C-alpha atoms as a printed R data frame, in Angstrom:
    type eleno elety resid chain resno        x        y       z
1   ATOM     1    CA   MET     A     1  -92.651 -285.950 -46.208
2   ATOM     2    CA   ALA     A     2  -91.609 -283.571 -43.404
3   ATOM     3    CA   PRO     A     3  -93.444 -280.256 -43.204
4   ATOM     4    CA   SER     A     4  -91.534 -277.283 -44.673
5   ATOM     5    CA   ARG     A     5  -90.280 -274.545 -42.345
6   ATOM     6    CA   LYS     A     6  -90.995 -270.893 -42.959
7   ATOM     7    CA   ARG     A     7  -90.126 -267.634 -41.175
8   ATOM     8    CA   ILE     A     8  -93.070 -265.937 -39.539
9   ATOM     9    CA   CYS     A     9  -92.736 -262.131 -38.908
10  ATOM    10    CA   PRO     A    10  -94.785 -260.263 -36.283
11  ATOM    11    CA   THR     A    11  -96.402 -257.857 -38.745
12  ATOM    12    CA   PRO     A    12  -97.683 -258.430 -42.253
13  ATOM    13    CA   GLY     A    13  -95.323 -257.328 -44.979
14  ATOM    14    CA   ALA     A    14  -92.313 -257.121 -42.645
15  ATOM    15    CA   THR     A    15  -88.995 -258.147 -44.153
16  ATOM    16    CA   ARG     A    16  -85.494 -258.579 -42.824
17  ATOM    17    CA   SER     A    17  -84.388 -255.259 -44.316
18  ATOM    18    CA   GLY     A    18  -86.844 -253.410 -42.060
19  ATOM    19    CA   TRP     A    19  -85.257 -254.832 -38.924
20  ATOM    20    CA   ARG     A    20  -81.643 -253.718 -39.222
21  ATOM    21    CA   ARG     A    21  -81.314 -252.802 -35.587
22  ATOM    22    CA   LEU     A    22  -82.653 -256.202 -34.489
23  ATOM    23    CA   ASN     A    23  -81.155 -259.584 -35.130
24  ATOM    24    CA   ASP     A    24  -82.901 -262.067 -37.318
25  ATOM    25    CA   ARG     A    25  -83.962 -264.294 -34.483
26  ATOM    26    CA   SER     A    26  -85.690 -261.481 -32.609
27  ATOM    27    CA   ALA     A    27  -87.250 -260.020 -35.763
28  ATOM    28    CA   CYS     A    28  -88.943 -263.160 -36.959
29  ATOM    29    CA   THR     A    29  -89.565 -266.558 -35.395
30  ATOM    30    CA   LEU     A    30  -88.852 -269.751 -37.217
31  ATOM    31    CA   GLN     A    31  -91.819 -272.079 -36.762
32  ATOM    32    CA   VAL     A    32  -93.101 -275.282 -38.251
33  ATOM    33    CA   PRO     A    33  -96.706 -275.072 -39.350
34  ATOM    34    CA   MET     A    34  -98.935 -277.481 -37.517
35  ATOM    35    CA   LYS     A    35 -102.420 -278.472 -38.176
36  ATOM    36    CA   ILE     A    36 -104.315 -277.329 -35.109
37  ATOM    37    CA   SER     A    37 -107.974 -276.651 -34.889
38  ATOM    38    CA   GLY     A    38 -110.468 -275.650 -32.283
39  ATOM    39    CA   PRO     A    39 -109.762 -274.129 -28.885
40  ATOM    40    CA   GLU     A    40 -106.274 -275.595 -28.825
41  ATOM    41    CA   MET     A    41 -105.357 -273.563 -31.930
42  ATOM    42    CA   THR     A    42 -106.443 -270.328 -30.261
43  ATOM    43    CA   SER     A    43 -104.332 -270.935 -27.123
44  ATOM    44    CA   LYS     A    44 -101.291 -271.875 -29.181
45  ATOM    45    CA   MET     A    45 -101.586 -268.719 -31.262
46  ATOM    46    CA   LYS     A    46 -101.811 -266.560 -28.115
47  ATOM    47    CA   ILE     A    47  -98.664 -268.158 -26.678
48  ATOM    48    CA   ALA     A    48  -96.779 -267.648 -29.940
49  ATOM    49    CA   ALA     A    49  -97.906 -264.015 -30.170
50  ATOM    50    CA   SER     A    50  -96.806 -263.298 -26.584
51  ATOM    51    CA   ARG     A    51  -93.326 -264.677 -27.255
52  ATOM    52    CA   THR     A    52  -92.885 -262.697 -30.472
53  ATOM    53    CA   PRO     A    53  -91.195 -259.266 -29.862
54  ATOM    54    CA   ARG     A    54  -93.159 -256.227 -30.890
55  ATOM    55    CA   ALA     A    55  -91.885 -253.975 -33.602
56  ATOM    56    CA   ARG     A    56  -90.101 -250.832 -32.379
57  ATOM    57    CA   THR     A    57  -91.442 -247.740 -34.060
58  ATOM    58    CA   ARG     A    58  -90.082 -244.185 -34.062
59  ATOM    59    CA   LYS     A    59  -91.494 -241.065 -35.633
60  ATOM    60    CA   ILE     A    60  -88.991 -239.562 -38.022
61  ATOM    61    CA   HIS     A    61  -89.331 -236.067 -39.473
62  ATOM    62    CA   PRO     A    62  -89.551 -236.260 -43.264
63  ATOM    63    CA   GLY     A    63  -86.746 -233.715 -43.740
64  ATOM    64    CA   SER     A    64  -84.364 -235.320 -41.271
65  ATOM    65    CA   ARG     A    65  -83.881 -238.631 -43.024
66  ATOM    66    CA   ASN     A    66  -80.984 -237.489 -45.161
67  ATOM    67    CA   ARG     A    67  -79.321 -235.721 -42.218
68  ATOM    68    CA   CYS     A    68  -79.456 -238.872 -40.131
69  ATOM    69    CA   VAL     A    69  -77.959 -240.853 -42.941
70  ATOM    70    CA   LYS     A    70  -75.231 -238.377 -44.001
71  ATOM    71    CA   GLY     A    71  -74.406 -236.961 -40.497
72  ATOM    72    CA   ALA     A    72  -75.384 -233.764 -38.621
73  ATOM    73    CA   GLY     A    73  -73.980 -230.354 -39.734
74  ATOM    74    CA   PHE     A    74  -74.729 -226.650 -40.393
75  ATOM    75    CA   THR     A    75  -75.941 -225.163 -43.605
76  ATOM    76    CA   LEU     A    76  -74.218 -222.230 -45.273
77  ATOM    77    CA   ILE     A    77  -77.084 -219.881 -44.374
78  ATOM    78    CA   GLU     A    78  -76.806 -220.755 -40.681
79  ATOM    79    CA   VAL     A    79  -73.060 -220.106 -40.697
80  ATOM    80    CA   LEU     A    80  -73.548 -216.732 -42.420
81  ATOM    81    CA   ILE     A    81  -76.181 -215.681 -39.862
82  ATOM    82    CA   VAL     A    82  -73.822 -216.490 -36.977
83  ATOM    83    CA   VAL     A    83  -70.978 -214.547 -38.632
84  ATOM    84    CA   VAL     A    84  -73.197 -211.489 -39.122
85  ATOM    85    CA   ILE     A    85  -74.367 -211.541 -35.471
86  ATOM    86    CA   VAL     A    86  -70.796 -211.832 -34.163
87  ATOM    87    CA   ALA     A    87  -69.665 -208.956 -36.408
88  ATOM    88    CA   MET     A    88  -72.501 -206.746 -35.137
89  ATOM    89    CA   LEU     A    89  -71.577 -207.492 -31.518
90  ATOM    90    CA   PHE     A    90  -67.910 -206.650 -32.104
91  ATOM    91    CA   GLY     A    91  -68.913 -203.417 -33.846
92  ATOM    92    CA   ALA     A    92  -71.139 -202.354 -30.953
93  ATOM    93    CA   VAL     A    93  -68.362 -203.049 -28.430
94  ATOM    94    CA   ALA     A    94  -65.822 -201.082 -30.497
95  ATOM    95    CA   VAL     A    95  -68.137 -198.068 -30.782
96  ATOM    96    CA   SER     A    96  -68.878 -198.110 -27.039
97  ATOM    97    CA   TYR     A    97  -65.168 -198.309 -26.189
98  ATOM    98    CA   SER     A    98  -64.318 -195.378 -28.453
99  ATOM    99    CA   GLN     A    99  -67.048 -193.252 -26.833
100 ATOM   100    CA   LEU     A   100  -66.006 -194.157 -23.267
101 ATOM   101    CA   PRO     A   101  -63.518 -191.244 -22.744
102 ATOM   102    CA   LYS     A   102  -66.120 -188.705 -23.882
103 ATOM   103    CA   MET     A   103  -68.708 -190.193 -21.539
104 ATOM   104    CA   GLN     A   104  -66.252 -190.048 -18.631
105 ATOM   105    CA   LEU     A   105  -65.430 -186.430 -19.483
106 ATOM   106    CA   ARG     A   106  -69.116 -185.479 -19.503
107 ATOM   107    CA   GLU     A   107  -69.634 -187.239 -16.186
108 ATOM   108    CA   ALA     A   108  -66.702 -185.326 -14.650
109 ATOM   109    CA   GLY     A   109  -68.172 -182.059 -15.956
110 ATOM   110    CA   ARG     A   110  -71.534 -182.854 -14.344
111 ATOM   111    CA   LYS     A   111  -69.839 -183.662 -11.028
112 ATOM   112    CA   PHE     A   112  -67.866 -180.422 -11.099
113 ATOM   113    CA   ALA     A   113  -70.952 -178.380 -11.965
114 ATOM   114    CA   GLY     A   114  -72.891 -180.002  -9.127
115 ATOM   115    CA   GLY     A   115  -70.106 -179.198  -6.653
116 ATOM   116    CA   VAL     A   116  -69.979 -175.555  -7.736
117 ATOM   117    CA   ARG     A   117  -73.751 -175.174  -7.390
118 ATOM   118    CA   PHE     A   118  -73.620 -176.708  -3.923
119 ATOM   119    CA   LEU     A   119  -70.824 -174.385  -2.755
120 ATOM   120    CA   SER     A   120  -72.457 -171.292  -4.194
121 ATOM   121    CA   GLY     A   121  -75.755 -172.021  -2.469
122 ATOM   122    CA   ARG     A   122  -74.105 -173.111   0.780
123 ATOM   123    CA   ALA     A   123  -71.991 -169.933   0.986
124 ATOM   124    CA   ARG     A   124  -75.074 -167.772   0.449
125 ATOM   125    CA   THR     A   125  -77.295 -169.544   2.965
126 ATOM   126    CA   SER     A   126  -74.670 -170.018   5.696
127 ATOM   127    CA   ARG     A   127  -73.126 -166.555   5.178
128 ATOM   128    CA   THR     A   128  -69.626 -168.044   5.157
129 ATOM   129    CA   LEU     A   129  -66.662 -167.972   2.798
130 ATOM   130    CA   LEU     A   130  -66.029 -171.298   1.063
131 ATOM   131    CA   ARG     A   131  -63.497 -172.447  -1.480
132 ATOM   132    CA   LEU     A   132  -62.952 -175.407  -3.777
133 ATOM   133    CA   VAL     A   133  -59.320 -176.582  -3.891
134 ATOM   134    CA   MET     A   134  -58.193 -178.225  -7.156
135 ATOM   135    CA   ASP     A   135  -54.983 -180.186  -7.781
136 ATOM   136    CA   LEU     A   136  -53.746 -179.641 -11.346
137 ATOM   137    CA   ASP     A   137  -50.875 -182.146 -11.111
138 ATOM   138    CA   LYS     A   138  -52.813 -185.366 -10.492
139 ATOM   139    CA   GLU     A   139  -54.804 -187.741 -12.635
140 ATOM   140    CA   SER     A   140  -58.341 -188.282 -11.321
141 ATOM   141    CA   PRO     A   141  -57.985 -185.351  -8.893
142 ATOM   142    CA   VAL     A   142  -59.893 -185.057  -5.637
143 ATOM   143    CA   LEU     A   143  -61.482 -181.619  -5.153
144 ATOM   144    CA   LYS     A   144  -61.656 -180.550  -1.513
145 ATOM   145    CA   VAL     A   145  -64.175 -178.185   0.051
146 ATOM   146    CA   GLU     A   146  -62.928 -175.807   2.773
147 ATOM   147    CA   ARG     A   147  -64.414 -172.945   4.770
148 ATOM   148    CA   PHE     A   148  -63.028 -169.787   6.333
149 ATOM   149    CA   PRO     A   149  -64.119 -169.140   9.937
150 ATOM   150    CA   PRO     A   150  -66.823 -166.459  10.122
151 ATOM   151    CA   GLY     A   151  -66.397 -163.291  12.138
152 ATOM   152    CA   VAL     A   152  -62.831 -162.522  11.002
153 ATOM   153    CA   ALA     A   153  -61.361 -160.449   8.213
154 ATOM   154    CA   LEU     A   154  -61.557 -161.981   4.762
155 ATOM   155    CA   PRO     A   155  -58.286 -163.425   3.472
156 ATOM   156    CA   HIS     A   156  -56.338 -162.064   0.551
157 ATOM   157    CA   ARG     A   157  -57.839 -162.870  -2.841
158 ATOM   158    CA   ASP     A   158  -55.337 -165.225  -4.396
159 ATOM   159    CA   PRO     A   159  -56.315 -168.397  -6.245
160 ATOM   160    CA   ARG     A   160  -52.918 -169.981  -5.687
161 ATOM   161    CA   VAL     A   161  -52.827 -172.311  -2.682
162 ATOM   162    CA   ASP     A   162  -49.295 -172.450  -1.269
163 ATOM   163    CA   GLU     A   163  -49.114 -175.166   1.363
164 ATOM   164    CA   GLU     A   164  -45.556 -174.253   2.404
165 ATOM   165    CA   GLU     A   165  -46.545 -170.634   2.936
166 ATOM   166    CA   GLU     A   166  -49.533 -171.681   5.026
167 ATOM   167    CA   GLU     A   167  -47.345 -173.942   7.178
168 ATOM   168    CA   THR     A   168  -44.820 -171.106   7.662
169 ATOM   169    CA   LEU     A   169  -47.605 -168.728   8.637
170 ATOM   170    CA   GLU     A   170  -48.960 -171.225  11.133
171 ATOM   171    CA   TRP     A   171  -45.507 -171.727  12.681
172 ATOM   172    CA   ARG     A   172  -45.080 -167.951  12.918
173 ATOM   173    CA   TYR     A   173  -48.349 -167.537  14.783
174 ATOM   174    CA   GLU     A   174  -47.580 -170.394  17.153
175 ATOM   175    CA   ASN     A   175  -44.095 -169.101  18.053
176 ATOM   176    CA   TRP     A   176  -44.774 -165.347  18.114
177 ATOM   177    CA   THR     A   177  -44.849 -163.712  21.545
178 ATOM   178    CA   ARG     A   178  -48.336 -162.702  22.616
179 ATOM   179    CA   MET     A   179  -49.066 -159.621  24.745
180 ATOM   180    CA   ASP     A   180  -49.396 -160.448  28.390
181 ATOM   181    CA   LEU     A   181  -52.186 -158.198  29.686
182 ATOM   182    CA   SER     A   182  -50.921 -158.593  33.250
183 ATOM   183    CA   ASN     A   183  -47.458 -157.292  32.318
184 ATOM   184    CA   PRO     A   184  -47.628 -154.923  29.321
185 ATOM   185    CA   VAL     A   185  -44.115 -153.578  29.960
186 ATOM   186    CA   GLY     A   186  -41.399 -154.610  27.536
187 ATOM   187    CA   PRO     A   187  -38.092 -156.185  28.546
188 ATOM   188    CA   LEU     A   188  -36.270 -152.795  28.385
189 ATOM   189    CA   GLY     A   189  -38.647 -150.871  30.602
190 ATOM   190    CA   ALA     A   190  -41.919 -149.027  30.448
191 ATOM   191    CA   ALA     A   191  -40.980 -147.244  27.234
192 ATOM   192    CA   ASP     A   192  -40.560 -150.544  25.405
193 ATOM   193    CA   PRO     A   193  -43.916 -151.797  24.161
194 ATOM   194    CA   GLY     A   194  -42.398 -155.200  23.512
195 ATOM   195    CA   LYS     A   195  -43.132 -157.405  20.549
196 ATOM   196    CA   PRO     A   196  -46.408 -156.568  18.850
197 ATOM   197    CA   PHE     A   197  -48.875 -159.333  19.402
198 ATOM   198    CA   LEU     A   198  -50.782 -161.039  16.573
199 ATOM   199    CA   PRO     A   199  -54.499 -161.737  16.530
200 ATOM   200    CA   PRO     A   200  -55.723 -165.318  16.727
201 ATOM   201    CA   LEU     A   201  -54.861 -167.375  13.689
202 ATOM   202    CA   SER     A   202  -57.651 -167.795  11.150
203 ATOM   203    CA   GLN     A   203  -57.105 -170.466   8.524
204 ATOM   204    CA   TRP     A   204  -59.116 -172.414   6.043
205 ATOM   205    CA   GLU     A   205  -60.583 -175.539   7.574
206 ATOM   206    CA   ALA     A   206  -62.610 -178.540   6.534
207 ATOM   207    CA   LEU     A   207  -66.312 -177.999   6.079
208 ATOM   208    CA   GLU     A   208  -68.323 -179.444   8.951
209 ATOM   209    CA   THR     A   209  -71.259 -181.114   7.286
210 ATOM   210    CA   GLN     A   210  -72.708 -184.566   6.805
211 ATOM   211    CA   MET     A   211  -72.603 -184.063   3.065
212 ATOM   212    CA   LYS     A   212  -69.617 -185.047   0.955
213 ATOM   213    CA   THR     A   213  -66.751 -182.566   1.199
214 ATOM   214    CA   GLU     A   214  -64.732 -184.143  -1.623
215 ATOM   215    CA   ILE     A   215  -65.426 -184.485  -5.336
216 ATOM   216    CA   VAL     A   216  -63.547 -187.156  -7.301
217 ATOM   217    CA   LEU     A   217  -63.108 -186.584 -11.044
218 ATOM   218    CA   GLU     A   218  -62.361 -190.072 -12.355
219 ATOM   219    CA   ASN     A   219  -60.235 -190.741 -15.473
220 ATOM   220    CA   VAL     A   220  -59.748 -187.034 -16.230
221 ATOM   221    CA   ARG     A   221  -57.374 -184.303 -15.154
222 ATOM   222    CA   ILE     A   222  -57.608 -180.547 -14.794
223 ATOM   223    CA   ALA     A   223  -55.470 -179.129 -17.591
224 ATOM   224    CA   SER     A   224  -55.812 -175.468 -16.583
225 ATOM   225    CA   VAL     A   225  -57.833 -172.995 -14.533
226 ATOM   226    CA   THR     A   226  -58.350 -169.520 -16.000
227 ATOM   227    CA   PHE     A   227  -59.633 -166.470 -14.109
228 ATOM   228    CA   PRO     A   228  -60.515 -163.973 -16.874
229 ATOM   229    CA   CYS     A   229  -61.587 -161.236 -14.458
230 ATOM   230    CA   MET     A   230  -58.214 -161.442 -12.682
231 ATOM   231    CA   ASN     A   231  -56.105 -161.994 -15.829
232 ATOM   232    CA   LYS     A   232  -54.629 -165.164 -14.349
233 ATOM   233    CA   GLU     A   233  -54.174 -168.689 -15.639
234 ATOM   234    CA   PHE     A   234  -52.764 -171.713 -13.813
235 ATOM   235    CA   THR     A   235  -51.620 -175.030 -15.293
236 ATOM   236    CA   SER     A   236  -50.022 -176.689 -12.249
237 ATOM   237    CA   GLY     A   237  -50.105 -176.773  -8.472
238 ATOM   238    CA   LEU     A   238  -53.023 -176.231  -6.123
239 ATOM   239    CA   VAL     A   239  -55.610 -173.665  -7.192
240 ATOM   240    CA   SER     A   240  -58.770 -172.605  -5.368
241 ATOM   241    CA   LEU     A   241  -62.061 -171.067  -6.415
242 ATOM   242    CA   ALA     A   242  -63.642 -169.004  -3.616
243 ATOM   243    CA   PHE     A   243  -67.368 -168.414  -3.008
244 ATOM   244    CA   TYR     A   244  -68.323 -165.390  -0.918
245 ATOM   245    CA   PRO     A   245  -71.231 -165.025   1.531
246 ATOM   246    CA   ASN     A   246  -73.181 -162.941  -0.982
247 ATOM   247    CA   GLY     A   247  -73.087 -165.815  -3.503
248 ATOM   248    CA   THR     A   248  -70.474 -164.344  -5.844
249 ATOM   249    CA   ASN     A   249  -67.181 -165.911  -6.865
250 ATOM   250    CA   TRP     A   250  -64.087 -165.008  -8.849
251 ATOM   251    CA   GLY     A   251  -65.397 -166.384 -12.145
252 ATOM   252    CA   ALA     A   252  -63.373 -169.142 -13.746
253 ATOM   253    CA   VAL     A   253  -62.976 -171.470 -16.718
254 ATOM   254    CA   ILE     A   254  -61.838 -174.955 -15.712
255 ATOM   255    CA   LEU     A   255  -60.477 -177.038 -18.596
256 ATOM   256    CA   LEU     A   256  -60.975 -180.791 -18.126
257 ATOM   257    CA   ARG     A   257  -59.052 -183.250 -20.314
258 ATOM   258    CA   SER     A   258  -59.751 -186.961 -20.736
259 ATOM   259    CA   THR     A   259  -57.281 -189.798 -21.292
260 ATOM   260    CA   ALA     A   260  -58.007 -189.582 -25.033
261 ATOM   261    CA   GLU     A   261  -57.164 -185.841 -25.037
262 ATOM   262    CA   HIS     A   262  -60.792 -184.744 -25.343
263 ATOM   263    CA   GLU     A   263  -61.388 -181.349 -23.695
264 ATOM   264    CA   LEU     A   264  -64.338 -179.818 -21.889
265 ATOM   265    CA   SER     A   265  -64.553 -176.276 -20.491
266 ATOM   266    CA   VAL     A   266  -66.557 -175.787 -17.294
267 ATOM   267    CA   ILE     A   267  -67.535 -172.099 -17.134
268 ATOM   268    CA   VAL     A   268  -68.456 -170.570 -13.761
269 ATOM   269    CA   GLU     A   269  -70.075 -167.130 -13.923
270 ATOM   270    CA   PRO     A   270  -68.798 -164.745 -11.225
271 ATOM   271    CA   MET     A   271  -71.992 -162.928 -10.226
272 ATOM   272    CA   THR     A   272  -74.617 -165.662 -10.217
273 ATOM   273    CA   GLY     A   273  -72.531 -168.822  -9.844
274 ATOM   274    CA   HIS     A   274  -74.291 -170.296 -12.887
275 ATOM   275    CA   VAL     A   275  -72.355 -173.204 -14.425
276 ATOM   276    CA   ARG     A   276  -72.263 -174.426 -18.004
277 ATOM   277    CA   TYR     A   277  -69.790 -176.479 -20.025
278 ATOM   278    CA   GLU     A   278  -68.745 -176.519 -23.665
279 ATOM   279    CA   SER     A   279  -66.507 -178.759 -25.770
280 ATOM   280    CA   GLY     A   280  -62.925 -177.573 -26.228
281 ATOM   281    CA   PHE     A   281  -61.246 -174.617 -24.567
282 ATOM   282    CA   VAL     A   282  -63.700 -171.712 -24.472
283 ATOM   283    CA   VAL     A   283  -63.338 -168.417 -22.565
284 ATOM   284    CA   PRO     A   284  -66.469 -166.254 -23.030
285 ATOM   285    CA   GLY     A   285  -65.738 -162.609 -23.702
286 ATOM   286    CA   ASP     A   286  -68.657 -161.398 -21.570
287 ATOM   287    CA   LEU     A   287  -67.790 -163.482 -18.515
288 ATOM   288    CA   CYS     A   288  -66.568 -160.419 -16.586
289 ATOM   289    CA   GLU     A   289  -69.614 -158.263 -17.319
290 ATOM   290    CA   ASP     A   290  -72.506 -157.596 -14.990
291 ATOM   291    CA   ALA     A   291  -76.185 -157.656 -15.933
292 ATOM   292    CA   GLU     A   292  -75.920 -154.137 -17.414
293 ATOM   293    CA   GLY     A   293  -72.897 -154.993 -19.538
294 ATOM   294    CA   ASN     A   294  -70.379 -153.141 -17.374
295 ATOM   295    CA   LEU     A   295  -67.013 -154.725 -16.672
296 ATOM   296    CA   LEU     A   296  -66.551 -156.034 -13.176
297 ATOM   297    CA   PRO     A   297  -63.895 -154.192 -11.156
298 ATOM   298    CA   PRO     A   298  -60.564 -155.981 -11.599
299 ATOM   299    CA   GLU     A   299  -58.443 -157.096  -8.720
300 ATOM   300    CA   ASP     A   300  -56.140 -154.427  -7.335
301 ATOM   301    CA   ASP     A   301  -52.621 -155.281  -8.521
302 ATOM   302    CA   ASP     A   302  -51.019 -153.434  -5.604
303 ATOM   303    CA   GLU     A   303  -53.069 -155.419  -3.145
304 ATOM   304    CA   GLU     A   304  -52.072 -158.668  -4.843
305 ATOM   305    CA   ASP     A   305  -48.375 -157.855  -4.576
């Protein structure tokens, strides 16, 4: 009778169901039992063991067995956590965007205040007349710093800057006949003094300094400039704020307006040059009073005309 064949597995208790990823031939080896004894049996067993593939083992987390079987996915709690985080991020971005115009308005107010402090101190230390020119017709205006040459008569106090008038005045000075000291006689004889000569032209000029002479107010515009001590208010054109060698100025309220129509009033005190700003349009009632509470002398209307 021929010996019966049986399937020999590499590990005790191993079955075919435990080797799904391996074929049957690699999982177990079909052998015919032989009666071998002695040293020959030991060598045969070693050869058979070396030819038998070892079992592949993998550590599996106890809680991941069902996921591997049913397929990977997210739980409801994980989805809710992600939704809450995304909603918080969108809310933070929306709040920051809504506050952006106010932040830009505050930044413009700080820039303007810094420029006024610089001009007030520079006029006092250099003993010169300076002015800050503002354009009320442009978005994100550029404020220019100019000086008046020292040693000449002070110009007329007028906040309005008329470029056409300044160009006409310059042309007049350039084309007006000057007195010839070598020939003071007029064209009609000795009794004719001739055309009266004009003194050298003195105009506002750019400030000669290594520091910035321009101030850019980004994403805002100057809605109006009010001079309470002069009873004047401007809403368009070029307007200037002058700073005198003694450190005083005309006193002004500059209204800044953002793209979202938020308003900020920059208040410049006339005597000290102190600057502060408040929300909305604010004109202090005591702006034109000195330290003793007396009203500052108003501008002479006849001189203005």
